[in-house]
Structures are given as C-alpha cells and as structure tokens.
C-alpha cells in the first residue's frame, strides 16, 4: 500500500512538473538581448580558442616564405616546408578523438582551459625555435590543440538558450575565419617571430577569460548529478529570474538525474548498457546523418578550392592572371574575407532562419555555381579549340583572312563563379554541419561522438585535399566542377529527406524527433 502511495506521489509530482513546464512554454517568455549578454560573452570566450585553429591554417602561408629567405636564421628545403604545412592537419583527428572522453570526465569548462595549453606551448616553441625540429613539434602540438577545440562547440551548445543557440554556434566559423584574416594581415608587415609573441598573448587572454565563465549546466546535471551547481551555473547565464526558472525546470525535466548505480555493476554489464544506449534511435540516427553531412561537405571540395585557390585561379585564367595581381596572400585574403563576411551574415540571421532553409539556399547556390562554371569552361574551351582549328585550316589554304589565333578566352566570369561557389558554401555547408554536432547528438554521448564526427571530417579533408592536385592534373577542371554539381544535388536531396529543423528546439524536442515520438 505504501509503495502504491509512493508511486502515486511520484506520478503527481511528475504531472505537476509537466504542468509547470507547459505553463512556462505557453507564457511566451522572451529572452532579450540585455538578458543574454552573459551567454554571448561566455560563447565568445569559448570560441576564442578556435581563433588559433584559423591562425594555424593560414600561418604556413606567411611563415614558409619568411623561412625560405636568405637571411632566415632557420633554413628549410621544399620537403621540410611541406611537412611544416601538413603536420597541423595530421594531428587534428587525434585531438578531436581525445577530447570526447576528457570533456565527459572532467567537464566542458576545464577542457576549454586545457585546450589553451597546447596552443600556448606551440607558440612558445616557435618563439625559441633554433632548428626545424622545434617547428615540427610546435605544429604537431598546435594541430592537437585544434582537435581539442571541438569542446568549444559542445560547451556553447549547452549554455545557450534555444532562441540564441543557432547564432552562438555559428560564431565558431566567425572566429575561425577571423584567425585566418588576422594571420594574413599581420603577415604583410610583421616578422613571424613578432607574430608568435602576439598570438601567445591572444591565447593567454583566452585562458584568463575562461576563468570567469561557468561550467555547462547540462554536464553538471548529467555527469555529476549536481543540481545545486547546475542551478548556480544557470543563474549566472540567465539574469532574468522567470526565464531562469523556466530553463532550469526544462533541463531537469528533460534529463535523467537519477543517481548512477554503475559502481555496483560489473564492467561487462556497464559495457552492455553503453552498447544498448548507442543502439537507440536518438544516438545512431543523428550520428548517421552527421557522418553523411560531413561526407557531402568534404566531397563538395569547397575546402580544396580554399587550399589551392592560387593554382585554380591560374588554371582558369582571366583578369587575375593577366594583370598579375594574384599571389598566395591576395588569394587567401580574398577567400578568407568572403568566408568571414558570410560567417557574420550567417550568425546574424541564424537566430530567425532555420538550418534546413540555410542548407537549401547554400546547396542551390553551389549547384548553380558549379554547373555554370563547368559548362562555361567547357563551351569556352570548345569554342577556343574550334577557332584554332579554323585558323589552322585557313593557314593551310593560304587564306588572306586576318585571324587572331593568340587571343585567350577571358576567365573573369569563371573566377567570379568560383568566388560565388565559396560564398554559397560559406553560407551553409562549410559551417552548419559543425554546429549540428552540438545540437543533434544527445548530451550523454555528445562529447565522445562529437570527437568522432570531427575526426572523421578532418580525415576526409586530409584525403581529399591531398588527392586534389593529382585529380586536377588528370581531369579537366570543367568536368570536375560538373561532377561537384552532381554531388551538391545529392547533398540537397539528402538534407531535404533526412535533416530535421533545430531552430528554437530544445534538446528534448530533438531527441523526441529521432525517437519517433514527435514529428
């Protein structure tokens, strides 16, 4: 009888809690900008870590030319230069795989602070470098830190209000691209030894800022079962008392906070329970969606265009080649500026525009740009070949007709279409798949699976970027871009059929969608 009463009491408590949450849902509380400033500050501090991921992507472009100068204190050859450029990418997956278990075990904030250390060590090694081995070590450590910086996305997703979460997650791309731009701008007038000292100051400021932000309330509740600290964290994030109450009861209701009895179970039993959880639709469905999204993202080759911008522009021709304004710095700044501007635009509109819509617009723009570019280059080349063939026939027939056989087709339109391709890809496909890691995956596995997703993306990036030069040497660019158009069509269809909308949705709403209990 007592058990029945306790059960009824639990049901009544649950019903009251649900009714309370429903009351807050229907109250249409709005989180104003004034009350969200602390969330914006915490997100910017966490994302400041990825500035160094962007810096390390672009640093070799300004670092290597200075090392190859005659008066350089460290002399390198071509093989050593290639290793300096690629070692960052090689160690990124290792950091991304490592951070998942660490952030679940020790917390999101602590791991953000830990992520700052590899960056600081890498800049210190470069500052005191006397030979190329110091540089190798610094680049490997920096790449490892770039992989660890995945924790910033997870942290920001868990401290953000559903209304502002899409915008705050897209700040990640803003900070990465700002790191690229900062490096290129500094590279014009500063020696690399000065740049290293400035970047060390940047990471020191990030580390100081991390001391003043709270731990993720979701981590405190799910992994520590600490409602008191969770409440303190959310009180820091939500200045408005009513919105704090709403979000606190929402997170309590949507999270299993029962004490963990795993210590009383055998290792085999715990492993079986973990595997059973991974077989749930709320885990394997978003995991599969993310894997395929990253596959489409990498095969779309927007990163290839960014990495090989100079070579691609020279192959296309056009005004850039003819007037001699293009070099690796100008190309990097031009594409980096486009990415930076588009990242800001995306951050501003993502608060009101859904993920699916942005991905649709991005994919359609990429489809138009790639097909237009491929067809334009194909018909231009065909027309040029026909003109040359006619000219040769005229010469053989001793024709007196004046034919200009040396005129090259103007590639300006093709260059503009390449820039449009980067512009549209930066509007969605280059940014949103990364942010979806912090939205689609359940809290319990977000750390580990998030690291796996990022590692897979970086491995795909390395393979495709590495093989791109060989493909461009064996296949005409027009056929490559037509092929990219086909890939983008497939990506658009995949998004239409399988990607759910996350705008304004709580983590509980997203889990219910994958569980089939909510459309």
CSV table of C-alpha atoms in Angstrom, one decimal, residues 64-400:
chain,number,residue,atom,x,y,z
A,64,UNK,CA,57.2,29.4,-45.0
A,65,UNK,CA,58.1,32.3,-47.4
A,66,UNK,CA,60.0,34.1,-44.5
A,67,UNK,CA,61.8,30.9,-43.6
A,68,UNK,CA,62.9,30.5,-47.2
A,69,UNK,CA,64.5,33.9,-47.3
A,70,UNK,CA,68.3,34.1,-47.4
A,71,UNK,CA,68.7,35.9,-44.1
A,72,UNK,CA,66.5,33.5,-42.2
A,73,UNK,CA,68.0,32.0,-39.0
A,74,UNK,CA,66.3,28.7,-39.8
A,75,UNK,CA,66.8,27.4,-43.3
A,76,UNK,CA,64.4,24.8,-44.8
A,77,UNK,CA,64.1,22.9,-48.0
A,78,UNK,CA,61.0,22.1,-50.1
A,79,UNK,CA,60.4,18.7,-48.3
A,80,UNK,CA,60.6,20.3,-44.9
A,81,UNK,CA,58.3,23.1,-45.9
A,82,UNK,CA,55.6,20.5,-46.9
A,83,UNK,CA,55.9,18.8,-43.5
A,84,UNK,CA,55.6,22.2,-41.7
A,85,UNK,CA,52.4,22.9,-43.7
A,86,UNK,CA,50.8,19.4,-43.3
A,87,UNK,CA,51.7,18.4,-39.7
A,88,UNK,CA,48.9,20.5,-38.3
A,89,UNK,CA,46.3,18.6,-40.3
A,90,UNK,CA,47.8,15.3,-39.4
A,91,UNK,CA,47.4,15.7,-35.6
A,92,UNK,CA,43.9,17.3,-35.7
A,93,UNK,CA,42.0,14.0,-35.6
A,94,UNK,CA,44.0,12.8,-32.6
A,95,UNK,CA,43.0,15.8,-30.6
A,96,UNK,CA,39.3,15.5,-31.6
A,97,UNK,CA,39.2,11.9,-30.6
A,98,UNK,CA,40.9,12.6,-27.2
A,99,UNK,CA,38.7,15.5,-26.1
A,100,UNK,CA,35.4,13.5,-26.1
A,101,UNK,CA,36.1,11.3,-23.2
A,102,UNK,CA,38.0,14.0,-21.3
A,103,UNK,CA,35.2,16.6,-21.5
A,104,UNK,CA,32.7,14.0,-20.2
A,105,UNK,CA,35.0,13.0,-17.4
A,106,UNK,CA,36.3,16.4,-16.3
A,107,UNK,CA,33.8,19.0,-17.6
A,108,UNK,CA,33.4,21.3,-20.6
A,109,UNK,CA,35.0,24.4,-19.0
A,110,UNK,CA,38.0,22.6,-17.6
A,111,UNK,CA,38.7,21.1,-21.1
A,112,UNK,CA,38.4,24.5,-22.7
A,113,UNK,CA,41.1,25.7,-20.3
A,114,UNK,CA,43.2,22.6,-21.1
A,115,UNK,CA,42.8,23.3,-24.8
A,116,UNK,CA,44.5,26.7,-24.4
A,117,UNK,CA,47.7,25.0,-23.2
A,118,UNK,CA,48.8,23.2,-26.4
A,119,UNK,CA,48.3,26.4,-28.3
A,120,UNK,CA,50.4,28.3,-25.7
A,121,UNK,CA,53.1,25.6,-25.8
A,122,UNK,CA,53.3,25.7,-29.6
A,123,UNK,CA,53.7,29.5,-29.7
A,124,UNK,CA,56.4,29.2,-27.0
A,125,UNK,CA,58.3,26.5,-29.0
A,126,UNK,CA,58.2,28.6,-32.1
A,127,UNK,CA,59.4,31.7,-30.2
A,128,UNK,CA,62.5,29.8,-29.0
A,129,UNK,CA,63.0,27.7,-32.2
A,130,UNK,CA,66.6,27.3,-33.3
A,131,UNK,CA,66.0,24.5,-35.9
A,132,UNK,CA,63.3,22.8,-37.9
A,133,UNK,CA,62.6,20.2,-35.2
A,134,UNK,CA,61.3,22.8,-32.9
A,135,UNK,CA,58.9,23.9,-35.7
A,136,UNK,CA,57.8,20.3,-36.3
A,137,UNK,CA,57.0,19.8,-32.6
A,138,UNK,CA,55.1,23.1,-32.4
A,139,UNK,CA,53.0,22.3,-35.5
A,140,UNK,CA,52.0,18.9,-34.2
A,141,UNK,CA,51.1,20.3,-30.8
A,142,UNK,CA,49.1,23.1,-32.4
A,143,UNK,CA,47.2,20.6,-34.5
A,144,UNK,CA,46.4,18.5,-31.4
A,145,UNK,CA,45.1,21.7,-29.8
A,146,UNK,CA,42.9,22.4,-32.9
A,147,UNK,CA,41.3,19.0,-32.4
A,148,UNK,CA,40.8,19.6,-28.7
A,149,UNK,CA,39.0,22.9,-29.6
A,150,UNK,CA,35.9,20.8,-30.5
A,151,UNK,CA,34.9,21.2,-26.9
A,152,UNK,CA,34.0,24.9,-27.6
A,153,UNK,CA,31.1,23.8,-29.8
A,154,UNK,CA,29.8,21.4,-27.2
A,155,UNK,CA,30.1,23.9,-24.4
A,156,UNK,CA,28.4,26.7,-26.3
A,157,UNK,CA,25.5,24.4,-27.3
A,158,UNK,CA,24.9,23.6,-23.7
A,159,UNK,CA,25.0,27.1,-22.2
A,160,UNK,CA,22.8,28.7,-24.9
A,161,UNK,CA,19.1,29.4,-24.8
A,162,UNK,CA,17.3,27.6,-27.7
A,163,UNK,CA,16.5,31.0,-29.2
A,164,UNK,CA,20.1,32.1,-29.5
A,165,UNK,CA,21.8,28.7,-29.8
A,166,UNK,CA,22.0,28.7,-33.7
A,167,UNK,CA,23.5,32.1,-33.7
A,168,UNK,CA,26.0,31.5,-31.0
A,169,UNK,CA,27.1,28.2,-32.6
A,170,UNK,CA,27.8,29.9,-35.9
A,171,UNK,CA,30.2,32.2,-34.0
A,172,UNK,CA,32.6,29.3,-34.3
A,173,UNK,CA,33.0,30.0,-38.0
A,174,UNK,CA,33.3,33.7,-37.4
A,175,UNK,CA,36.2,33.2,-35.0
A,176,UNK,CA,38.0,30.6,-37.3
A,177,UNK,CA,37.8,32.9,-40.3
A,178,UNK,CA,38.9,35.9,-38.2
A,179,UNK,CA,42.0,33.9,-37.2
A,180,UNK,CA,42.8,33.4,-40.9
A,181,UNK,CA,42.3,37.1,-41.7
A,182,UNK,CA,44.4,38.3,-38.7
A,183,UNK,CA,47.3,36.0,-39.8
A,184,UNK,CA,47.2,37.3,-43.4
A,185,UNK,CA,47.1,40.9,-42.3
A,186,UNK,CA,49.9,40.5,-39.9
A,187,UNK,CA,51.9,38.6,-42.5
A,188,UNK,CA,52.2,41.6,-44.7
A,189,UNK,CA,54.2,43.7,-42.3
A,190,UNK,CA,55.4,41.6,-39.4
A,191,UNK,CA,58.1,39.1,-39.0
A,192,UNK,CA,57.0,35.6,-37.8
A,193,UNK,CA,58.8,36.0,-34.5
A,194,UNK,CA,56.7,39.0,-33.7
A,195,UNK,CA,53.5,37.3,-34.8
A,196,UNK,CA,54.3,34.4,-32.5
A,197,UNK,CA,54.5,36.7,-29.5
A,198,UNK,CA,51.2,38.4,-30.4
A,199,UNK,CA,49.5,35.0,-30.8
A,200,UNK,CA,50.8,33.9,-27.4
A,201,UNK,CA,49.3,37.0,-25.9
A,202,UNK,CA,46.0,36.1,-27.6
A,203,UNK,CA,45.8,32.6,-26.1
A,204,UNK,CA,46.8,34.0,-22.6
A,205,UNK,CA,43.8,36.4,-22.8
A,206,UNK,CA,41.5,33.5,-23.8
A,207,UNK,CA,42.7,31.4,-20.8
A,208,UNK,CA,42.1,34.4,-18.4
A,209,UNK,CA,38.6,34.8,-19.9
A,210,UNK,CA,37.8,31.1,-19.4
A,211,UNK,CA,38.3,31.5,-15.6
A,212,UNK,CA,35.2,33.8,-15.5
A,213,UNK,CA,32.6,31.7,-17.3
A,214,UNK,CA,30.5,28.9,-15.6
A,215,UNK,CA,30.6,25.2,-16.2
A,216,UNK,CA,28.0,23.7,-18.6
A,217,UNK,CA,24.7,23.1,-16.6
A,218,UNK,CA,23.9,20.0,-18.7
A,219,UNK,CA,27.3,18.5,-17.8
A,220,UNK,CA,26.8,19.3,-14.1
A,221,UNK,CA,23.4,17.6,-14.1
A,222,UNK,CA,24.0,14.6,-16.4
A,223,UNK,CA,27.5,13.6,-15.4
A,224,UNK,CA,27.8,15.0,-11.9
A,225,UNK,CA,24.1,14.9,-10.8
A,226,UNK,CA,24.7,18.2,-9.0
A,227,UNK,CA,21.5,20.2,-9.1
A,228,UNK,CA,22.9,22.9,-6.8
A,229,UNK,CA,25.9,23.7,-9.1
A,230,UNK,CA,23.6,23.4,-12.1
A,231,UNK,CA,21.3,26.0,-10.6
A,232,UNK,CA,24.3,28.3,-9.9
A,233,UNK,CA,25.5,27.9,-13.5
A,234,UNK,CA,22.1,28.8,-14.9
A,235,UNK,CA,21.6,31.7,-12.6
A,236,UNK,CA,24.9,33.1,-14.0
A,237,UNK,CA,23.7,32.6,-17.5
A,238,UNK,CA,20.1,33.9,-17.0
A,239,UNK,CA,19.8,37.2,-15.3
A,240,UNK,CA,16.0,37.2,-15.6
A,241,UNK,CA,14.6,35.1,-12.7
A,242,UNK,CA,11.5,33.9,-14.6
A,243,UNK,CA,13.5,32.7,-17.6
A,244,UNK,CA,16.0,31.1,-15.2
A,245,UNK,CA,13.1,29.2,-13.6
A,246,UNK,CA,11.7,28.2,-17.0
A,247,UNK,CA,15.0,26.9,-18.3
A,248,UNK,CA,16.0,25.2,-15.0
A,249,UNK,CA,12.8,23.2,-14.8
A,250,UNK,CA,13.1,22.4,-18.5
A,251,UNK,CA,16.6,20.9,-18.1
A,252,UNK,CA,15.6,19.0,-15.0
A,253,UNK,CA,12.6,17.5,-16.8
A,254,UNK,CA,14.5,16.6,-20.0
A,255,UNK,CA,17.5,15.0,-18.2
A,256,UNK,CA,17.7,11.7,-16.3
A,257,UNK,CA,19.1,12.8,-13.0
A,258,UNK,CA,18.8,9.5,-11.1
A,259,UNK,CA,21.9,8.5,-9.2
A,260,UNK,CA,24.3,6.4,-11.2
A,261,UNK,CA,24.5,2.8,-10.0
A,262,UNK,CA,27.2,1.8,-12.4
A,263,UNK,CA,29.7,1.4,-9.5
A,264,UNK,CA,27.6,-1.6,-8.3
A,265,UNK,CA,27.6,-3.3,-11.7
A,266,UNK,CA,30.2,-5.4,-13.4
A,267,UNK,CA,32.3,-4.0,-16.2
A,268,UNK,CA,30.5,-6.3,-18.6
A,269,UNK,CA,27.1,-5.1,-17.5
A,270,UNK,CA,28.1,-1.5,-17.9
A,271,UNK,CA,29.5,-2.2,-21.4
A,272,UNK,CA,26.2,-3.9,-22.4
A,273,UNK,CA,24.3,-0.9,-21.2
A,274,UNK,CA,26.5,1.5,-23.1
A,275,UNK,CA,26.1,-0.5,-26.3
A,276,UNK,CA,22.3,-0.7,-25.7
A,277,UNK,CA,22.2,3.1,-25.4
A,278,UNK,CA,24.2,3.5,-28.6
A,279,UNK,CA,21.6,1.4,-30.4
A,280,UNK,CA,18.9,3.8,-29.6
A,281,UNK,CA,17.5,5.9,-32.5
A,282,UNK,CA,18.3,9.1,-30.6
A,283,UNK,CA,22.0,8.1,-31.0
A,284,UNK,CA,22.5,6.2,-34.2
A,285,UNK,CA,20.2,8.3,-36.4
A,286,UNK,CA,21.8,11.7,-35.7
A,287,UNK,CA,25.2,10.0,-35.9
A,288,UNK,CA,24.5,8.7,-39.4
A,289,UNK,CA,23.1,12.0,-40.5
A,290,UNK,CA,26.2,13.8,-39.4
A,291,UNK,CA,28.5,11.3,-41.0
A,292,UNK,CA,26.8,11.7,-44.3
A,293,UNK,CA,26.6,15.5,-44.0
A,294,UNK,CA,30.4,15.7,-43.4
A,295,UNK,CA,30.9,13.3,-46.4
A,296,UNK,CA,28.9,15.6,-48.7
A,297,UNK,CA,30.7,18.7,-47.2
A,298,UNK,CA,34.1,17.4,-47.9
A,299,UNK,CA,33.4,15.9,-51.3
A,300,UNK,CA,31.8,19.2,-52.4
A,301,UNK,CA,35.5,20.4,-52.3
A,302,UNK,CA,35.0,23.9,-51.1
A,303,UNK,CA,38.0,23.3,-48.8
A,304,UNK,CA,40.0,22.2,-51.8
A,305,UNK,CA,39.3,25.5,-53.5
A,306,UNK,CA,40.4,27.4,-50.4
A,307,UNK,CA,43.6,25.4,-50.1
A,308,UNK,CA,44.5,25.5,-53.8
A,309,UNK,CA,43.0,28.9,-54.7
A,310,UNK,CA,46.1,30.3,-56.4
A,311,UNK,CA,46.6,27.2,-58.6
A,312,UNK,CA,42.9,27.1,-59.5
A,313,UNK,CA,42.8,30.8,-60.4
A,314,UNK,CA,45.9,30.3,-62.6
A,315,UNK,CA,44.4,27.3,-64.3
A,316,UNK,CA,41.2,29.2,-65.0
A,317,UNK,CA,43.0,32.3,-66.2
A,318,UNK,CA,41.1,35.6,-66.5
A,319,UNK,CA,41.9,39.1,-65.4
A,320,UNK,CA,43.7,37.9,-62.2
A,321,UNK,CA,46.3,36.1,-64.2
A,322,UNK,CA,46.7,38.6,-67.0
A,323,UNK,CA,47.2,41.7,-64.8
A,324,UNK,CA,49.4,39.9,-62.3
A,325,UNK,CA,47.6,40.9,-59.1
A,326,UNK,CA,47.1,37.4,-57.7
A,327,UNK,CA,49.5,35.7,-55.3
A,328,UNK,CA,49.0,33.4,-52.3
A,329,UNK,CA,48.4,36.3,-49.9
A,330,UNK,CA,45.8,38.0,-52.0
A,331,UNK,CA,44.0,34.8,-52.8
A,332,UNK,CA,43.9,33.8,-49.1
A,333,UNK,CA,42.7,37.2,-48.0
A,334,UNK,CA,40.1,37.3,-50.8
A,335,UNK,CA,38.6,33.9,-49.9
A,336,UNK,CA,39.1,34.5,-46.2
A,337,UNK,CA,37.3,37.8,-46.4
A,338,UNK,CA,34.3,36.1,-48.2
A,339,UNK,CA,34.2,33.4,-45.5
A,340,UNK,CA,34.5,36.0,-42.7
A,341,UNK,CA,31.7,38.2,-44.1
A,342,UNK,CA,29.4,35.3,-44.8
A,343,UNK,CA,30.0,33.8,-41.3
A,344,UNK,CA,28.9,37.1,-39.8
A,345,UNK,CA,25.8,37.3,-42.0
A,346,UNK,CA,25.0,33.7,-41.1
A,347,UNK,CA,25.4,34.4,-37.4
A,348,UNK,CA,23.1,37.4,-37.6
A,349,UNK,CA,20.3,35.6,-39.5
A,350,UNK,CA,20.5,32.1,-37.9
A,351,UNK,CA,18.5,33.3,-34.9
A,352,UNK,CA,15.5,33.6,-37.1
A,353,UNK,CA,16.2,31.4,-40.1
A,354,UNK,CA,16.2,27.6,-39.8
A,355,UNK,CA,19.1,25.3,-40.5
A,356,UNK,CA,17.3,23.4,-43.3
A,357,UNK,CA,16.5,26.6,-45.1
A,358,UNK,CA,20.1,27.8,-44.9
A,359,UNK,CA,21.3,24.5,-46.2
A,360,UNK,CA,18.8,24.6,-49.0
A,361,UNK,CA,20.0,28.1,-50.1
A,362,UNK,CA,23.6,27.1,-49.8
A,363,UNK,CA,23.2,23.9,-51.8
A,364,UNK,CA,21.2,25.6,-54.5
A,365,UNK,CA,23.8,28.3,-54.9
A,366,UNK,CA,26.6,25.8,-55.0
A,367,UNK,CA,24.7,23.7,-57.6
A,368,UNK,CA,24.1,26.8,-59.8
A,369,UNK,CA,27.7,28.0,-59.4
A,370,UNK,CA,29.4,24.6,-60.1
A,371,UNK,CA,27.2,23.7,-63.1
A,372,UNK,CA,27.5,27.2,-64.6
A,373,UNK,CA,31.3,27.2,-64.1
A,374,UNK,CA,31.7,23.7,-65.6
A,375,UNK,CA,29.5,24.4,-68.6
A,376,UNK,CA,31.1,27.9,-69.1
A,377,UNK,CA,34.6,26.5,-69.1
A,378,UNK,CA,33.6,23.6,-71.4
A,379,UNK,CA,31.9,25.7,-74.0
A,380,UNK,CA,34.7,28.4,-73.8
A,381,UNK,CA,37.4,25.7,-74.3
A,382,UNK,CA,35.4,24.1,-77.1
A,383,UNK,CA,34.9,27.4,-78.8
A,384,UNK,CA,38.6,28.2,-78.5
A,385,UNK,CA,39.6,24.9,-80.0
A,386,UNK,CA,37.2,25.3,-82.9
A,387,UNK,CA,38.6,28.8,-83.6
A,388,UNK,CA,42.1,27.5,-83.6
A,389,UNK,CA,41.1,24.6,-85.9
A,390,UNK,CA,39.5,27.1,-88.3
A,391,UNK,CA,42.6,29.2,-88.2
A,392,UNK,CA,44.9,26.3,-89.0
A,393,UNK,CA,42.7,25.3,-91.9
A,394,UNK,CA,42.8,28.9,-93.2
A,395,UNK,CA,46.6,28.9,-93.0
A,396,UNK,CA,46.8,25.6,-94.8
A,397,UNK,CA,44.6,27.0,-97.6
A,398,UNK,CA,46.7,30.2,-97.8
A,399,UNK,CA,43.7,32.3,-96.8
A,400,UNK,CA,44.4,36.0,-96.5
